[in-house]
Coordinates of C-alpha atoms in Angstrom, one line a residue:
M1 CA -2.4 -16.7 27.5
S2 CA 0.2 -19.4 26.6
N3 CA 3.2 -17.8 28.3
R4 CA 2.7 -14.4 29.8
P5 CA 6.1 -14.2 31.7
L6 CA 7.9 -15.0 28.4
A7 CA 6.0 -12.4 26.5
R8 CA 6.6 -9.8 29.2
L9 CA 10.3 -10.6 29.1
A10 CA 10.4 -10.3 25.3
L11 CA 8.7 -6.9 25.3
S12 CA 10.9 -5.7 28.1
T13 CA 14.0 -6.8 26.1
Y14 CA 12.5 -5.0 23.1
R15 CA 12.1 -1.8 25.2
W16 CA 15.7 -2.1 26.5
A17 CA 17.1 -2.7 23.0
G18 CA 15.1 0.4 21.8
A19 CA 16.5 2.5 24.6
V20 CA 20.1 1.5 23.6
A21 CA 19.4 2.1 19.9
Y22 CA 17.4 5.3 20.3
P23 CA 20.3 7.8 20.5
F24 CA 21.8 6.4 17.2
M25 CA 18.6 6.8 15.2
G26 CA 19.6 10.2 13.9
A27 CA 22.3 8.6 11.6
Y28 CA 19.7 6.1 10.4
L29 CA 17.2 8.8 9.5
A30 CA 19.9 10.9 7.8
M31 CA 20.8 7.9 5.6
R32 CA 17.1 7.5 4.7
A33 CA 16.9 11.2 4.0
A34 CA 19.8 11.0 1.6
K35 CA 17.9 8.3 -0.3
G36 CA 14.8 10.5 -0.5
R37 CA 12.8 8.3 1.9
E38 CA 12.7 10.8 4.8
D39 CA 11.9 14.5 5.0
S40 CA 14.9 16.0 6.8
R41 CA 12.9 19.2 7.5
R42 CA 10.4 17.2 9.6
R43 CA 12.7 14.8 11.3
D44 CA 11.6 15.8 14.7
E45 CA 8.2 14.2 14.0
R46 CA 9.9 10.8 13.9
Y47 CA 10.9 11.4 17.5
G48 CA 7.3 12.2 18.5
F49 CA 7.5 16.0 18.4
A50 CA 4.4 17.5 16.8
S51 CA 4.8 20.2 14.2
V52 CA 1.3 21.6 14.3
P53 CA -1.3 22.3 17.1
R54 CA -3.7 19.7 18.2
P55 CA -7.3 20.6 17.4
Q56 CA -9.8 20.6 20.2
G57 CA -12.2 17.8 20.7
P58 CA -12.1 14.1 19.8
L59 CA -9.4 12.9 17.5
V60 CA -8.7 9.7 15.6
W61 CA -5.2 8.6 14.7
F62 CA -4.8 6.8 11.4
H63 CA -1.6 5.1 10.6
A64 CA -0.9 3.8 7.1
A65 CA 2.7 2.9 6.4
S66 CA 3.0 3.3 2.6
V67 CA 1.3 4.5 -0.5
G68 CA -0.9 1.4 -0.9
E69 CA -2.2 1.4 2.7
T70 CA -2.7 5.2 2.6
N71 CA -4.7 5.0 -0.6
A72 CA -6.9 2.2 0.9
V73 CA -7.9 4.2 4.0
I74 CA -8.5 7.5 2.3
P75 CA -12.3 6.9 1.9
L76 CA -12.5 5.9 5.6
I77 CA -10.6 9.0 6.7
K78 CA -13.0 11.2 4.7
E79 CA -16.0 9.4 6.3
I80 CA -14.8 9.9 9.8
R81 CA -13.7 13.6 9.2
A82 CA -17.2 14.2 7.7
R83 CA -18.6 13.3 11.1
G84 CA -16.8 16.3 12.7
I85 CA -14.1 14.3 14.2
A86 CA -10.5 15.5 14.0
V87 CA -8.0 13.2 12.2
V88 CA -4.3 12.9 12.3
V89 CA -2.7 10.6 9.7
T90 CA 0.8 9.2 10.1
T91 CA 2.8 7.6 7.3
G92 CA 6.3 6.3 7.0
T93 CA 7.4 7.5 3.6
T94 CA 7.7 10.8 1.8
T95 CA 5.6 9.4 -1.1
S96 CA 2.7 8.5 1.2
A97 CA 2.9 11.9 2.8
K98 CA 2.6 13.5 -0.7
L99 CA -0.4 11.3 -1.3
V100 CA -2.1 12.6 1.8
S101 CA -1.5 16.2 0.8
E102 CA -2.8 15.6 -2.7
R103 CA -5.9 13.6 -1.9
L104 CA -7.1 14.9 1.4
D105 CA -8.1 18.4 2.4
A106 CA -6.2 20.7 4.7
S107 CA -8.3 19.8 7.7
I108 CA -6.6 16.4 7.8
I109 CA -3.4 16.7 9.8
H110 CA -0.4 14.7 8.6
Q111 CA 2.6 13.7 10.7
Y112 CA 5.4 11.2 10.1
V113 CA 5.0 8.2 12.3
P114 CA 7.1 8.2 15.5
M115 CA 9.8 5.5 15.6
D116 CA 8.7 2.5 17.6
F117 CA 10.7 3.4 20.7
K118 CA 9.1 4.3 24.0
P119 CA 10.3 7.9 24.2
A120 CA 9.0 8.8 20.7
V121 CA 5.7 6.9 21.0
S122 CA 5.0 8.3 24.5
R123 CA 5.8 11.8 23.4
F124 CA 3.4 11.4 20.4
L125 CA 0.6 10.0 22.5
D126 CA 1.0 12.6 25.2
Y127 CA 0.6 15.4 22.7
W128 CA -2.1 14.1 20.4
E129 CA -4.1 12.1 23.0
P130 CA -6.1 10.1 20.4
D131 CA -9.5 8.8 21.3
L132 CA -9.1 5.9 18.8
A133 CA -6.2 4.5 16.8
I134 CA -6.9 2.9 13.4
I135 CA -4.0 1.0 11.8
A136 CA -4.1 -0.1 8.2
E137 CA -3.3 -3.7 7.0
S138 CA -0.6 -5.4 8.9
E139 CA 1.5 -2.8 10.6
I140 CA 2.5 -4.4 13.9
W141 CA 4.7 -2.1 16.0
P142 CA 5.1 -3.7 19.4
M143 CA 5.9 -0.6 21.5
T144 CA 3.2 1.4 19.9
I145 CA 0.6 -1.3 20.5
V146 CA 1.7 -1.8 24.1
E147 CA 1.7 1.9 24.9
L148 CA -1.8 2.3 23.4
G149 CA -3.0 -0.6 25.4
R150 CA -1.4 0.7 28.6
R151 CA -3.3 4.0 28.1
H152 CA -6.6 2.1 27.3
I153 CA -6.9 3.8 23.9
P154 CA -8.9 1.5 21.6
Q155 CA -6.9 0.4 18.6
V156 CA -8.5 -1.2 15.5
L157 CA -6.7 -2.9 12.7
V158 CA -8.5 -2.3 9.4
N159 CA -8.1 -4.0 6.0
G160 CA -6.1 -6.6 8.0
R161 CA -4.0 -9.0 6.1
L162 CA -1.5 -11.7 7.1
S163 CA 0.7 -13.2 4.3
D164 CA 1.8 -16.8 4.4
R165 CA 5.2 -15.7 5.6
S166 CA 4.0 -13.3 8.3
F167 CA 1.6 -15.8 9.6
A168 CA 4.2 -18.5 9.8
R169 CA 6.6 -16.1 11.6
W170 CA 4.0 -15.1 14.2
K171 CA 3.0 -18.8 14.8
K172 CA 6.5 -19.6 15.8
R173 CA 6.2 -16.8 18.5
L174 CA 2.6 -17.4 19.4
W175 CA 3.2 -16.3 23.0
L176 CA 4.4 -12.9 21.8
A177 CA 1.6 -12.6 19.2
E178 CA -1.0 -13.2 21.9
A179 CA 0.5 -10.6 24.1
L180 CA 0.4 -8.0 21.4
F181 CA -2.9 -8.9 19.7
E182 CA -4.9 -8.9 22.9
N183 CA -4.4 -5.1 23.0
L184 CA -6.4 -4.8 19.8
A185 CA -10.0 -3.8 20.4
L186 CA -11.0 -5.1 17.0
V187 CA -9.5 -6.6 13.8
I188 CA -11.4 -6.0 10.5
A189 CA -9.8 -8.5 8.1
Q190 CA -9.8 -8.5 4.3
S191 CA -10.9 -12.2 3.9
E192 CA -12.0 -15.2 5.9
V193 CA -8.5 -16.7 5.6
D194 CA -7.0 -13.6 7.1
A195 CA -9.6 -13.5 9.8
E196 CA -8.9 -17.1 10.8
R197 CA -5.2 -16.3 11.0
F198 CA -5.7 -13.4 13.3
R199 CA -8.0 -15.4 15.5
A200 CA -5.3 -18.1 15.7
L201 CA -2.8 -15.5 16.9
G202 CA -5.1 -14.4 19.7
A203 CA -7.0 -11.5 18.2
L204 CA -10.7 -11.1 19.3
P205 CA -13.1 -10.0 18.0
V206 CA -12.4 -10.3 14.3
L207 CA -14.7 -9.2 11.5
V208 CA -14.4 -9.6 7.7
S209 CA -15.0 -6.6 5.4
G210 CA -13.3 -7.4 2.1
N211 CA -10.5 -5.3 0.6
L212 CA -10.8 -1.5 1.2
K213 CA -8.7 -0.9 -1.9
V214 CA -11.6 -2.0 -4.1
D215 CA -13.7 0.8 -2.7
T216 CA -11.2 3.5 -3.5
D217 CA -11.6 6.0 -6.4
L218 CA -9.9 5.4 -9.7
P219 CA -6.2 6.3 -9.5
P220 CA -5.7 10.0 -10.5
Y221 CA -3.6 11.0 -13.5
D222 CA -2.2 14.1 -15.2
K223 CA -4.6 14.9 -18.1
G224 CA -2.1 16.9 -20.0
S225 CA 0.6 14.2 -19.9
L226 CA -1.9 11.5 -20.9
G227 CA -3.1 13.5 -23.9
T228 CA 0.5 14.2 -25.0
Y229 CA 1.5 10.5 -24.6
R230 CA -1.5 9.2 -26.5
Q231 CA -0.8 11.6 -29.3
Q232 CA 2.8 10.5 -29.5
L233 CA 1.8 6.8 -29.5
G234 CA -0.7 7.1 -32.3
S235 CA -1.7 3.6 -33.4
R236 CA 1.2 1.8 -31.7
R237 CA 0.3 -1.2 -29.6
T238 CA 1.3 -1.2 -25.9
W239 CA 1.5 -3.5 -22.9
A240 CA 2.7 -2.8 -19.4
A241 CA 4.7 -4.6 -16.8
I242 CA 3.9 -2.9 -13.5
S243 CA 5.1 -3.2 -9.9
T244 CA 8.1 -5.2 -11.2
F245 CA 10.9 -6.7 -9.1
D246 CA 14.4 -7.6 -10.0
G247 CA 14.5 -10.0 -12.9
E248 CA 11.0 -9.1 -14.2
E249 CA 12.3 -6.1 -16.1
A250 CA 14.6 -8.4 -18.0
A251 CA 11.6 -10.7 -18.6
A252 CA 9.8 -7.7 -20.1
A253 CA 12.8 -7.0 -22.3
V254 CA 12.7 -10.5 -23.6
V255 CA 8.9 -10.2 -24.3
H256 CA 9.5 -6.9 -26.2
A257 CA 12.3 -8.4 -28.3
A258 CA 10.1 -11.4 -29.2
L259 CA 7.1 -9.3 -30.2
K260 CA 8.8 -6.3 -31.8
P261 CA 9.3 -8.0 -35.2
R262 CA 5.5 -8.8 -35.3
T263 CA 4.1 -5.4 -34.4
D264 CA 4.9 -1.7 -33.8
L265 CA 5.1 -2.1 -30.0
L266 CA 5.9 0.1 -27.0
S267 CA 6.5 -1.7 -23.7
I268 CA 5.8 0.2 -20.5
I269 CA 7.8 -0.9 -17.4
V270 CA 6.9 0.5 -14.0
P271 CA 9.3 -0.9 -11.3
R272 CA 8.0 -1.3 -7.7
H273 CA 11.0 0.6 -6.5
P274 CA 11.8 3.6 -8.9
E275 CA 15.3 4.0 -7.3
R276 CA 16.3 1.0 -9.4
A277 CA 15.5 3.0 -12.6
D278 CA 19.2 3.7 -13.5
A279 CA 20.1 0.1 -13.3
I280 CA 17.0 -1.0 -15.2
E281 CA 17.7 1.5 -18.0
A282 CA 21.4 0.3 -18.2
M283 CA 20.2 -3.3 -18.6
L284 CA 17.6 -2.3 -21.3
T285 CA 20.1 -0.2 -23.2
Q286 CA 22.7 -3.0 -23.1
R287 CA 20.0 -5.2 -24.8
G288 CA 19.8 -2.7 -27.6
L289 CA 16.5 -1.1 -26.5
K290 CA 15.9 2.6 -26.5
V291 CA 14.4 3.9 -23.3
A292 CA 12.2 7.0 -22.5
R293 CA 11.9 7.9 -18.8
R294 CA 9.0 9.7 -17.2
T295 CA 11.3 11.7 -14.9
R296 CA 13.1 13.1 -17.9
R297 CA 9.9 13.9 -19.7
D298 CA 11.3 12.0 -22.7
P299 CA 8.9 12.0 -25.7
L300 CA 7.6 8.6 -26.8
N301 CA 9.0 8.9 -30.3
T302 CA 8.6 6.1 -32.8
D303 CA 12.0 4.7 -32.1
V304 CA 11.4 4.3 -28.4
D305 CA 11.1 0.7 -27.3
V306 CA 10.5 1.1 -23.5
F307 CA 8.7 3.7 -21.5
L308 CA 10.2 3.5 -18.0
G309 CA 7.7 4.7 -15.4
D310 CA 10.2 5.8 -12.8
T311 CA 7.8 7.7 -10.6
I312 CA 5.6 6.9 -7.7
G313 CA 1.9 7.7 -7.5
E314 CA 1.3 7.8 -11.3
M315 CA 0.0 4.3 -11.9
G316 CA -3.2 5.9 -13.1
L317 CA -1.3 7.5 -15.9
Y318 CA 0.7 4.4 -17.0
L319 CA -2.3 2.0 -16.9
R320 CA -4.4 4.4 -19.0
L321 CA -1.9 4.0 -21.8
T322 CA -2.6 0.3 -22.3
E323 CA -5.1 -2.5 -22.1
V324 CA -2.7 -5.3 -21.2
A325 CA -0.9 -5.4 -17.9
F326 CA 1.5 -7.9 -16.3
V327 CA 1.5 -7.5 -12.5
G328 CA 4.9 -8.1 -11.0
R329 CA 6.5 -9.6 -7.9
S330 CA 5.0 -12.8 -9.2
L331 CA 7.4 -14.3 -11.8
T332 CA 10.9 -13.9 -10.4
A333 CA 9.8 -12.7 -7.0
E334 CA 7.2 -14.0 -4.5
G335 CA 4.0 -12.7 -3.0
G336 CA 2.5 -10.8 -5.9
Q337 CA 1.2 -7.2 -6.1
N338 CA -2.4 -6.0 -6.0
P339 CA -4.2 -6.5 -9.3
I340 CA -7.1 -4.3 -8.4
E341 CA -5.9 -1.1 -10.0
P342 CA -5.3 -2.6 -13.5
A343 CA -8.7 -4.3 -13.3
M344 CA -10.4 -1.0 -12.3
L345 CA -8.7 0.8 -15.1
G346 CA -9.6 -1.6 -17.9
C347 CA -6.7 -3.9 -18.4
A348 CA -6.6 -7.6 -19.2
I349 CA -4.3 -9.0 -16.5
L350 CA -1.4 -11.4 -16.7
S351 CA 0.6 -12.6 -13.7
G352 CA 3.2 -15.1 -12.6
G353 CA 2.1 -17.8 -10.2
N354 CA 3.6 -16.5 -7.0
V355 CA 0.7 -14.4 -5.8
Q356 CA 0.3 -15.7 -2.2
N357 CA -0.3 -12.3 -0.8
F358 CA -3.3 -11.7 -3.0
R359 CA -4.5 -15.3 -3.5
E360 CA -8.2 -14.6 -2.9
T361 CA -8.3 -11.6 -5.3
Y362 CA -6.6 -13.5 -8.1
Q363 CA -8.9 -16.4 -7.6
M364 CA -11.9 -14.2 -8.1
L365 CA -10.4 -12.5 -11.1
A366 CA -9.3 -15.8 -12.7
K367 CA -12.7 -17.4 -11.9
N368 CA -14.4 -14.6 -13.9
G369 CA -11.9 -14.8 -16.7
S370 CA -10.2 -11.5 -16.2
A371 CA -6.8 -12.7 -15.1
K372 CA -4.4 -15.3 -16.6
I373 CA -1.5 -17.0 -14.8
V374 CA 1.7 -17.5 -16.8
R375 CA 4.5 -20.0 -15.8
D376 CA 7.5 -18.4 -17.4
V377 CA 8.8 -15.7 -19.7
E378 CA 7.9 -17.7 -22.9
M379 CA 4.3 -18.1 -21.7
L380 CA 4.2 -14.4 -20.8
A381 CA 5.3 -13.4 -24.3
K382 CA 2.7 -15.7 -25.9
G383 CA 0.0 -14.2 -23.5
V384 CA 0.9 -10.6 -24.3
N385 CA 0.9 -11.4 -28.1
Y386 CA -2.4 -13.2 -27.9
L387 CA -4.1 -10.4 -26.1
L388 CA -2.7 -7.7 -28.4
V389 CA -3.9 -9.4 -31.6
N390 CA -7.3 -10.7 -30.3
E391 CA -9.3 -7.6 -29.5
D392 CA -12.5 -9.5 -28.6
V393 CA -10.8 -11.7 -26.1
R394 CA -8.9 -8.7 -24.6
H395 CA -12.1 -6.8 -24.1
Q396 CA -13.9 -9.8 -22.7
M397 CA -11.2 -10.0 -20.0
I398 CA -11.4 -6.2 -19.4
D399 CA -15.2 -6.3 -19.0
A400 CA -14.9 -9.3 -16.6
G401 CA -12.3 -7.6 -14.5
Q402 CA -14.5 -4.5 -14.1
Q403 CA -17.5 -6.6 -13.2
T404 CA -15.4 -8.5 -10.7
V405 CA -14.3 -5.3 -9.0
H406 CA -17.9 -4.2 -8.8
E407 CA -18.9 -7.4 -7.1
M408 CA -16.0 -7.1 -4.6
R409 CA -17.1 -3.6 -3.4
G410 CA -18.6 -3.1 0.0
A411 CA -15.6 -3.2 2.2
L412 CA -15.9 0.5 3.2
S413 CA -19.5 0.2 4.5
A414 CA -18.6 -3.1 6.3
T415 CA -15.6 -1.4 7.9
I416 CA -17.7 1.6 9.0
R417 CA -20.3 -0.7 10.5
G418 CA -17.6 -2.4 12.5
L419 CA -16.2 0.9 13.7
E420 CA -19.6 2.4 14.7
P421 CA -19.3 1.6 18.4
Y422 CA -16.1 3.6 18.6
I423 CA -17.0 6.4 16.1
N424 CA -20.5 7.2 17.3
P425 CA -19.6 8.4 20.8
L426 CA -16.9 10.6 19.2
S427 CA -19.4 12.1 16.8
V428 CA -21.7 13.0 19.7
K429 CA -18.7 14.5 21.5
A430 CA -17.7 16.5 18.4
R431 CA -21.1 18.0 18.0
L432 CA -21.0 19.2 21.6
Q433 CA -17.9 21.2 20.9
P434 CA -18.3 25.0 21.0
H435 CA -19.1 26.3 17.5
G436 CA -19.0 22.8 16.2
D437 CA -15.2 22.8 16.1
A438 CA -13.5 19.4 15.8

C-alpha cells in the first residue's frame, strides 16, 4: 500500500462529509423526483429501508446503475437465480427499475440503491445480509465498498471497464484507489486494456471475460408499433442517429437537409437524454423540419422529416426501422456509445472518431468492415448517402457486423467461470434450504 494513513484520512473525511450532507438529501431526491429520475413512492429505499421481506437462504446482491449496465447483467442474474439463489437487484434510475420489472420474473427483488452514506448503506446491509455482492461495470461507491469489506462480504466487479478519463483520475489518487480496490475479491474486466488498468490501481485478482452486453438477447420492441410504422413508411428510406448528445442532433438535421432533395428520406433521431426532446424539436422546427415524436404517438406521414425517439428502452424499435445507424457521443461529444445493439440488429454503423470508451469494440467492428469512422458532418452526410444508395455495400457491412458480434460472444460463460468459487457454495446452501426455498 502506497500510503495507508492518507487513504484512511480520505475515507474518514468522506464519511464525515456524508454525515453532514445526509440530512439534506431529501431535498436532492425531491428534485430528482420532479425530473422523473426518482420514484417518490419508494424514496425510503434510498435511505436503506427495505420495502419487501428478505427471502430465506443465501442471497446475492447485484448493483447496476443504469439501463445499459442492467441489461448487460440480466443473463447473469437469470443464471444465478436458476441455481436456487435469491437475488436482490439495485438500480439508480426509474428507467432501469422498469427494465428489471419487464425483463426479469417476479422472484427477482428490485430495490433502489441506497445512497453512498454510512447510515443508508449499513441499514441496507443489516437487512439484506448478502452473501455476495456483484457490481456491474465501473460503479465505485467508496462507502459501500468499505462497508462490504468491513463485513467480509465478497464483492466482485463484473464487465469491468475504466475509461481513459476515469483511469487518469484514479491514477492521480493511487493511494485511494488501492485502499478501495483491495476490498474487491475479484474484478472481471471487459478487455485486456481494462484488466491492466485495474491491476495498476491495485485490484487483484483480475480476469478478462469480454463484454457481457454482447451476450444479451436482442433488444425487445413493440410488435404493433413496429408494424404500424413500417406500414406508414412504405418505401421511404431511413437512417438513424442514436444515443446523440448536444450538437449531434443539429448535425443530423444538416445531413437530412443535404440528402432530402435526392431521396424520399426519414431521419430518426434518438437522443441519449430524452428530457432534451423539447429543445431538440424546437431546433429542428426552426430549421424547417417537421417532427413526429414517439411520446405523442405521431404518425410518420409522408411530410414528416424527423422521427424523434424521445423514449428510453425502445432502441429495439428504432433500430428495426432502419439499416443505417450513426452512433452518437462521438462527433461533437467524447467517449462514444456502445455500437453493439445496432450491429446485433442489422445496421451498417457510422461513428465519429471520439470513441475512447469503446475503442476495442470499434476496432473489431472496423477491422471486419462493419463500422466506418467519419471526421465531420460533411463526411457523415456522404457516408449516409453512400450506404443508402449502395445496397450491396450496406448489406456487406450488416453481415460483417453480425458476424463480429457472434465472434465476440462468450463473456457470460467466462464470467460464470470466474464466479464459480463464490456461487457454488451458495448453490449447495440453497439446496439444503427446507422445501428448496431460496
